[in-house]
Short mmCIF file of C-alpha atoms in Angstrom, two decimals:
data_model
loop_
_atom_site.label_atom_id
_atom_site.label_comp_id
_atom_site.label_asym_id
_atom_site.label_seq_id
_atom_site.Cartn_x
_atom_site.Cartn_y
_atom_site.Cartn_z
CA MET A 13 77.10 104.78 73.46
CA ALA A 14 76.44 102.27 76.23
CA LYS A 15 72.95 101.68 77.66
CA PHE A 16 72.09 100.06 80.98
CA SER A 17 69.41 100.04 83.67
CA ILE A 18 69.53 100.48 87.41
CA TRP A 19 66.84 99.60 89.94
CA MET A 20 66.03 101.96 92.78
CA LEU A 21 63.54 102.59 95.56
CA GLY A 22 61.92 106.02 95.39
CA GLU A 23 62.39 108.47 98.25
CA SER A 24 58.65 108.46 99.04
CA ASN A 25 59.02 104.80 100.07
CA ILE A 26 61.83 105.53 102.54
CA SER A 27 61.81 106.98 106.08
CA VAL A 28 64.80 108.70 107.68
CA SER A 29 65.10 109.41 111.41
CA GLY A 30 65.91 112.73 113.01
CA GLY A 31 63.81 114.71 110.57
CA LYS A 32 66.49 114.16 107.90
CA THR A 33 65.96 113.37 104.21
CA LEU A 34 68.06 111.79 101.51
CA ASP A 35 68.78 115.19 100.00
CA GLY A 36 72.49 115.98 99.80
CA ILE A 37 72.60 119.09 101.95
CA THR A 38 76.27 118.58 102.86
CA GLN A 39 77.94 118.82 99.47
CA GLY A 40 76.27 115.58 98.47
CA ASP A 41 78.51 113.26 100.50
CA GLY A 42 75.80 111.71 102.71
CA SER A 43 77.55 112.66 105.95
CA HIS A 44 74.34 114.23 107.30
CA LEU A 45 72.90 110.70 107.61
CA VAL A 46 75.63 109.12 109.73
CA GLY A 47 74.10 107.96 113.02
CA GLU A 48 70.55 108.20 111.69
CA THR A 49 68.39 105.27 110.62
CA VAL A 50 66.96 104.62 107.18
CA THR A 51 63.86 102.41 106.84
CA LEU A 52 62.75 100.90 103.55
CA ASN A 53 58.96 100.77 103.66
CA THR A 54 58.27 98.83 100.43
CA ARG A 55 59.95 96.88 97.65
CA ASP A 56 58.40 99.12 95.00
CA TRP A 57 61.32 98.94 92.55
CA VAL A 58 61.67 101.55 89.82
CA GLN A 59 63.60 100.70 86.67
CA VAL A 60 65.69 103.62 85.39
CA ASP A 61 67.17 103.42 81.88
CA ILE A 62 70.46 105.23 81.33
CA ARG A 63 72.82 105.93 78.42
CA ASP A 64 76.46 106.76 78.96
CA GLY A 65 79.91 106.51 77.47
CA ASP A 66 80.56 103.55 79.79
CA THR A 67 78.59 101.12 81.96
CA ASP A 68 79.62 102.59 85.32
CA PHE A 69 77.03 104.36 87.50
CA ASP A 70 79.06 107.20 88.99
CA ASP A 71 79.01 110.65 90.56
CA ASN A 72 79.77 113.77 88.50
CA ASP A 73 79.57 111.97 85.15
CA GLY A 74 78.30 114.53 82.65
CA ASN A 75 77.68 111.87 80.00
CA GLN A 76 75.31 109.89 82.23
CA ARG A 77 71.78 110.69 81.00
CA LEU A 78 68.26 109.31 81.19
CA ASP A 79 67.57 107.18 78.12
CA GLY A 80 64.09 108.35 77.24
CA SER A 81 61.43 110.25 79.18
CA GLN A 82 60.78 108.52 82.51
CA THR A 83 58.75 108.76 85.69
CA ILE A 84 60.79 108.37 88.88
CA ASP A 85 59.08 108.42 92.27
CA GLY A 86 56.04 110.15 90.79
CA ALA A 87 57.93 112.91 88.96
CA SER A 88 58.40 113.10 85.18
CA TYR A 89 61.82 113.73 83.64
CA SER A 90 62.69 114.37 80.02
CA ASP A 91 65.02 112.34 77.83
CA GLY A 92 68.65 113.33 78.37
CA THR A 93 68.28 114.56 81.95
CA LYS A 94 71.54 114.10 83.86
CA ILE A 95 71.52 111.42 86.55
CA GLU A 96 74.26 110.40 88.97
CA ALA A 97 75.19 108.33 92.00
CA GLU A 98 75.40 111.23 94.46
CA TYR A 99 76.82 109.52 97.55
CA ARG A 100 77.44 106.10 99.05
CA ILE A 101 76.43 105.01 102.56
CA THR A 102 76.81 101.83 104.56
CA VAL A 103 73.85 100.74 106.68
CA GLN A 104 73.67 98.05 109.35
CA ASP A 105 70.68 95.97 110.46
CA GLY A 106 69.93 94.67 113.95
CA ASP A 107 71.85 91.45 113.31
CA GLY A 108 75.02 93.27 112.36
CA ASN A 109 74.69 92.69 108.61
CA THR A 110 75.87 95.61 106.48
CA TYR A 111 74.66 96.82 103.09
CA GLU A 112 76.12 99.29 100.59
CA VAL A 113 73.63 101.90 99.40
CA ILE A 114 73.82 104.50 96.61
CA ALA A 115 71.81 107.74 96.60
CA VAL A 116 70.38 108.37 93.12
CA ASN A 117 70.25 112.01 92.01
CA VAL A 118 68.31 113.22 88.98
CA ASN A 119 69.67 116.72 88.48
CA ASN A 120 66.69 119.04 88.93
CA SER A 121 67.90 121.61 91.46
CA SER A 122 70.57 124.17 92.16
CA PRO A 123 72.99 123.11 93.48
CA ALA A 124 72.63 119.84 91.59
CA TYR A 125 73.42 117.70 94.65
CA ALA A 126 70.56 119.18 96.67
CA THR A 127 68.02 116.51 95.78
CA ASN A 128 68.10 112.72 95.75
CA GLU A 129 65.20 110.78 94.32
CA GLY A 130 65.88 107.37 95.82
CA LEU A 131 68.32 104.60 96.71
CA ALA A 132 69.98 101.79 94.78
CA PHE A 133 71.76 98.87 96.39
CA VAL A 134 75.17 97.32 95.77
CA GLY A 135 75.57 93.58 96.04
CA PRO A 136 74.62 90.20 94.63
CA PRO A 137 71.05 89.21 93.72
CA GLN A 138 68.95 89.17 96.89
CA GLY A 139 71.30 91.78 98.36
CA TRP A 140 68.38 94.07 99.21
CA PRO A 141 68.35 95.14 102.89
CA PRO A 142 65.37 94.07 105.02
CA VAL A 143 62.13 95.98 104.57
CA GLY A 144 60.47 97.63 107.57
CA GLU A 145 63.57 97.53 109.80
CA PRO A 146 65.46 100.71 110.81
CA LEU A 147 68.96 100.46 109.33
CA THR A 148 71.67 102.51 111.02
CA VAL A 149 73.92 104.57 108.75
CA ILE A 150 77.45 103.80 109.96
CA GLU A 151 79.51 105.31 107.13
CA ALA A 152 79.17 107.80 104.27
CA SER A 153 81.33 108.97 101.39
CA GLU A 154 81.24 110.80 98.08
CA GLY A 155 79.69 108.89 95.22
CA PRO A 156 81.57 106.34 93.14
CA GLY A 157 84.03 107.70 90.60
CA SER A 158 84.38 111.01 92.49
CA MET A 159 86.90 112.37 94.99
CA GLY A 160 89.11 109.28 94.72
CA GLN A 161 86.26 106.78 95.09
CA PRO A 162 86.37 103.76 92.74
CA ASN A 163 83.97 103.54 89.82
CA LEU A 164 80.83 101.45 90.27
CA PRO A 165 79.90 99.06 87.43
CA ALA A 166 76.12 99.11 87.00
CA THR A 167 76.19 95.31 87.08
CA ASP A 168 77.20 95.51 90.77
CA LEU A 169 73.80 96.97 91.66
CA VAL A 170 71.11 94.63 92.99
CA VAL A 171 68.48 93.47 90.46
CA PRO A 172 65.06 92.35 91.70
CA CYS A 173 64.20 88.67 91.45
CA PHE A 174 61.17 86.55 90.69
CA THR A 175 61.33 85.84 93.82
CA PRO A 176 60.82 89.21 95.53
CA GLY A 177 60.37 92.17 93.22
CA THR A 178 58.53 90.43 90.37
CA ARG A 179 55.27 92.19 89.52
CA VAL A 180 52.21 90.00 88.99
CA ASP A 181 49.14 91.33 87.17
CA THR A 182 46.08 91.95 89.37
CA PRO A 183 42.80 93.85 88.79
CA GLN A 184 44.51 96.84 90.47
CA GLY A 185 47.55 96.58 88.22
CA PRO A 186 50.92 94.84 88.66
CA VAL A 187 51.95 94.24 92.29
CA PRO A 188 55.15 92.78 93.81
CA VAL A 189 54.72 89.04 94.24
CA GLU A 190 55.92 89.16 97.86
CA THR A 191 52.92 91.35 98.80
CA LEU A 192 50.34 88.73 97.78
CA ALA A 193 48.26 87.17 100.54
CA PRO A 194 45.48 84.56 100.59
CA GLY A 195 42.28 86.12 99.27
CA ASP A 196 44.02 88.60 96.97
CA LEU A 197 42.80 88.60 93.37
CA VAL A 198 45.28 87.88 90.58
CA GLU A 199 44.52 88.00 86.87
CA THR A 200 44.66 84.63 85.10
CA LEU A 201 44.67 83.94 81.38
CA ASP A 202 41.85 81.42 81.51
CA ALA A 203 39.52 82.47 84.32
CA GLY A 204 39.98 86.21 84.81
CA ALA A 205 40.63 87.47 88.34
CA ARG A 206 40.92 84.56 90.78
CA PRO A 207 41.60 84.57 94.55
CA VAL A 208 44.90 83.27 95.83
CA ARG A 209 44.33 80.36 98.23
CA TRP A 210 47.83 79.88 99.64
CA VAL A 211 51.19 81.69 99.59
CA GLY A 212 54.46 80.17 100.68
CA GLN A 213 58.15 80.83 100.29
CA VAL A 214 61.50 79.18 100.81
CA THR A 215 64.88 80.87 101.20
CA LEU A 216 68.08 79.12 100.16
CA GLY A 217 71.33 80.47 101.55
CA PRO A 218 74.93 80.11 100.33
CA ALA A 219 75.33 76.65 101.90
CA GLU A 220 72.24 75.24 100.18
CA LEU A 221 73.14 76.70 96.78
CA ALA A 222 76.74 75.49 97.07
CA ALA A 223 75.59 72.00 98.05
CA ASP A 224 73.12 71.79 95.16
CA PRO A 225 73.87 74.23 92.29
CA SER A 226 70.81 72.96 90.43
CA LEU A 227 68.72 75.03 92.86
CA ARG A 228 70.25 78.28 91.64
CA PRO A 229 67.75 80.64 89.97
CA VAL A 230 67.42 80.94 86.22
CA LEU A 231 67.94 84.46 84.88
CA ILE A 232 65.68 85.45 81.98
CA ARG A 233 66.87 88.54 80.19
CA ALA A 234 64.44 91.32 79.25
CA ASP A 235 62.80 90.66 75.85
CA ALA A 236 64.15 87.08 75.74
CA PHE A 237 60.88 85.90 74.16
CA GLY A 238 60.18 89.08 72.20
CA PRO A 239 59.51 92.75 73.05
CA GLY A 240 58.27 93.09 76.63
CA ARG A 241 58.47 89.33 77.33
CA PRO A 242 59.63 89.81 79.99
CA LEU A 243 59.61 93.55 80.54
CA ARG A 244 62.89 93.37 82.51
CA ASP A 245 65.44 90.85 83.67
CA MET A 246 63.70 88.37 85.95
CA ARG A 247 64.67 85.29 87.95
CA VAL A 248 62.64 82.15 88.50
CA SER A 249 63.21 78.79 90.12
CA PRO A 250 64.64 76.19 87.71
CA GLN A 251 61.41 74.17 87.65
CA HIS A 252 59.13 77.18 87.15
CA ARG A 253 57.30 76.74 83.86
CA LEU A 254 56.79 79.40 81.23
CA LEU A 255 54.03 79.50 78.62
CA LEU A 256 55.28 79.22 75.03
CA SER A 257 53.13 79.63 71.93
CA ASP A 258 54.39 80.05 68.40
CA ALA A 259 54.43 78.27 65.06
CA ARG A 260 57.22 75.94 66.19
CA VAL A 261 55.17 74.73 69.16
CA THR A 262 52.22 73.90 66.91
CA LEU A 263 54.41 72.27 64.27
CA LEU A 264 56.40 70.12 66.70
CA PHE A 265 53.79 69.20 69.30
CA GLY A 266 50.38 69.85 67.76
CA GLU A 267 49.49 72.24 70.60
CA ALA A 268 48.76 75.96 70.53
CA GLU A 269 50.45 76.51 73.91
CA VAL A 270 52.77 74.49 76.13
CA LEU A 271 54.49 74.91 79.49
CA VAL A 272 58.27 74.52 79.66
CA ALA A 273 60.53 74.52 82.73
CA ALA A 274 62.93 77.47 82.77
CA ARG A 275 65.94 75.19 83.27
CA ASP A 276 65.13 73.42 79.99
CA LEU A 277 65.34 76.69 78.04
CA ILE A 278 68.80 77.77 79.20
CA ASP A 279 70.90 78.96 76.25
CA ASP A 280 73.61 80.82 78.22
CA HIS A 281 72.70 84.01 76.38
CA ARG A 282 69.13 85.17 76.92
CA ILE A 283 68.30 82.51 79.51
CA LEU A 284 71.05 81.40 81.85
CA ARG A 285 71.81 79.98 85.27
CA ASP A 286 72.50 82.77 87.78
CA HIS A 287 75.84 81.76 89.26
CA ARG A 288 76.21 85.13 91.03
CA ALA A 289 73.31 84.47 93.40
CA GLU A 290 74.54 84.00 96.96
CA SER A 291 71.02 83.36 98.23
CA VAL A 292 67.53 83.30 96.79
CA THR A 293 63.93 83.37 98.00
CA TYR A 294 61.36 81.50 95.94
CA ILE A 295 57.72 82.55 96.41
CA HIS A 296 54.82 80.21 95.55
CA PHE A 297 51.12 81.00 95.29
CA VAL A 298 48.30 78.57 94.62
CA PHE A 299 44.77 78.98 93.25
CA ASP A 300 41.91 76.47 93.37
CA ARG A 301 43.36 75.10 90.15
CA HIS A 302 46.56 75.43 88.18
CA GLU A 303 46.52 78.80 86.38
CA ILE A 304 48.56 80.90 83.98
CA VAL A 305 49.41 84.43 85.18
CA ARG A 306 51.47 87.32 83.84
CA ALA A 307 54.63 88.24 85.74
CA ASP A 308 56.70 91.16 84.46
CA GLY A 309 54.86 90.77 81.14
CA LEU A 310 55.71 87.07 80.74
CA ALA A 311 53.08 84.33 80.94
CA ALA A 312 54.03 81.75 83.58
CA GLU A 313 52.36 79.15 85.75
CA SER A 314 51.09 79.44 89.27
CA TYR A 315 52.54 76.94 91.72
CA ARG A 316 51.43 73.39 90.94
CA PRO A 317 51.90 71.08 93.92
CA GLY A 318 52.76 67.50 93.12
CA PRO A 319 54.91 64.55 94.13
CA GLN A 320 58.07 66.25 92.90
CA THR A 321 57.42 69.71 94.37
CA LEU A 322 55.75 69.10 97.74
CA PRO A 323 58.85 67.56 99.38
CA ALA A 324 60.79 70.76 98.66
CA LEU A 325 58.53 72.75 101.00
CA SER A 326 59.09 73.10 104.71
CA GLU A 327 57.10 70.70 106.90
CA ALA A 328 54.87 73.55 108.12
CA SER A 329 54.20 74.82 104.59
CA ARG A 330 53.48 71.33 103.31
CA ALA A 331 51.04 70.66 106.17
CA GLU A 332 49.26 73.96 105.56
CA LEU A 333 48.95 73.28 101.83
CA LEU A 334 47.59 69.76 102.43
CA ARG A 335 44.97 71.17 104.80
CA LEU A 336 43.75 73.41 101.99
CA PHE A 337 44.06 70.79 99.27
CA PRO A 338 43.67 67.35 100.94
CA GLU A 339 43.46 65.72 97.51
CA LEU A 340 47.21 66.36 97.14
CA SER A 341 47.93 63.70 99.75
CA SER A 342 46.49 60.99 97.49
CA PRO A 343 48.72 59.11 95.06
CA VAL A 344 47.01 60.64 92.01
CA PRO A 345 49.90 61.58 89.67
CA GLY A 346 50.66 65.22 89.09
CA GLY A 347 48.72 66.93 91.86
CA LEU A 348 46.49 69.70 90.44
CA PHE A 349 45.68 69.13 86.78
CA ALA A 350 48.05 71.10 84.55
CA ALA A 351 46.71 74.21 82.84
CA ARG A 352 48.59 73.33 79.64
CA PRO A 353 50.55 70.37 78.27
CA MET A 354 54.01 70.19 79.87
CA LEU A 355 57.04 69.45 77.76
CA ARG A 356 59.69 67.03 78.91
CA GLN A 357 63.32 68.10 78.88
CA TRP A 358 64.21 66.50 75.56
CA GLU A 359 61.13 68.03 73.96
CA ALA A 360 61.94 71.48 75.29
CA GLN A 361 65.41 71.29 73.77
CA LEU A 362 63.79 71.34 70.34
CA LEU A 363 62.72 74.91 71.08
CA THR A 364 64.77 78.06 71.47
CA PRO A 365 63.49 81.46 72.64
CA ALA A 366 61.97 83.56 69.88
CA ALA A 367 64.35 86.19 68.53
#
């Protein structure tokens, strides 16, 4: 029995023009949406765990069931409830870019195709369509694996990145990192809830990643460092440091906790370079001091500006950050003081992720 996860956006976070809904009122083929617009209002991803006889996410697959009781778009469903990819649509944004979209149907009505609980997206990492922009539905068809349509491997569906989609712990609960703004409170390991002082981001397209593969994100598999660490697959920039603490750290370095760059932990199994990424957006946020936060259940650093990292920012972002933290323009090594000792590459190679 195969098990896999898909990521979807719940119907309550989606607007459809013309008074239409996602529900499959026309035999579940999505044709009722052609010519209408679909607007994604948030990036509030929902992880859905599935068991099946294969790893395809298809239409009319009677073996495709929820793996455990789950809450999807505010509704509770029991273990073993049938779930399927009801129909497939193609949407187009204002710049002419197209995206492949799958309607997700948890069977809870009669006929079964009459309800759809959300949308999943086909494509490489960062293949999510733009949020807040009406996307015109230009084509619709039956779901994958049905009526002559090819099967859809679950691995072809977009997975959220750290980068957009990663949930950071706040006093109000986990929130997507891309929603953070200056003044927002984020929980830190050392100082409790602290206000964010600055947020910046940089997007690297296919040309930049092809020119410098070392900039590709690092993929950290769910549970790579133990149960719930992280809670799901996540992606970070290669230099983003993770907090490690176990007996090996104490034995080797005499420290209870250390920070290690993600690139220095790559093992090509649980932690690996994401060579499928065609583009990536890295999001940085800064506090008054370097802090440790929890992102998708994994302890990681906040952005720590310094001589090596500041040049990677855009000129405007760098100028804004230096206005907030003028001390960063001085030649003092390291920028903000590090929240924990930082391992060098050769030191990090003495460690492997906990089993």
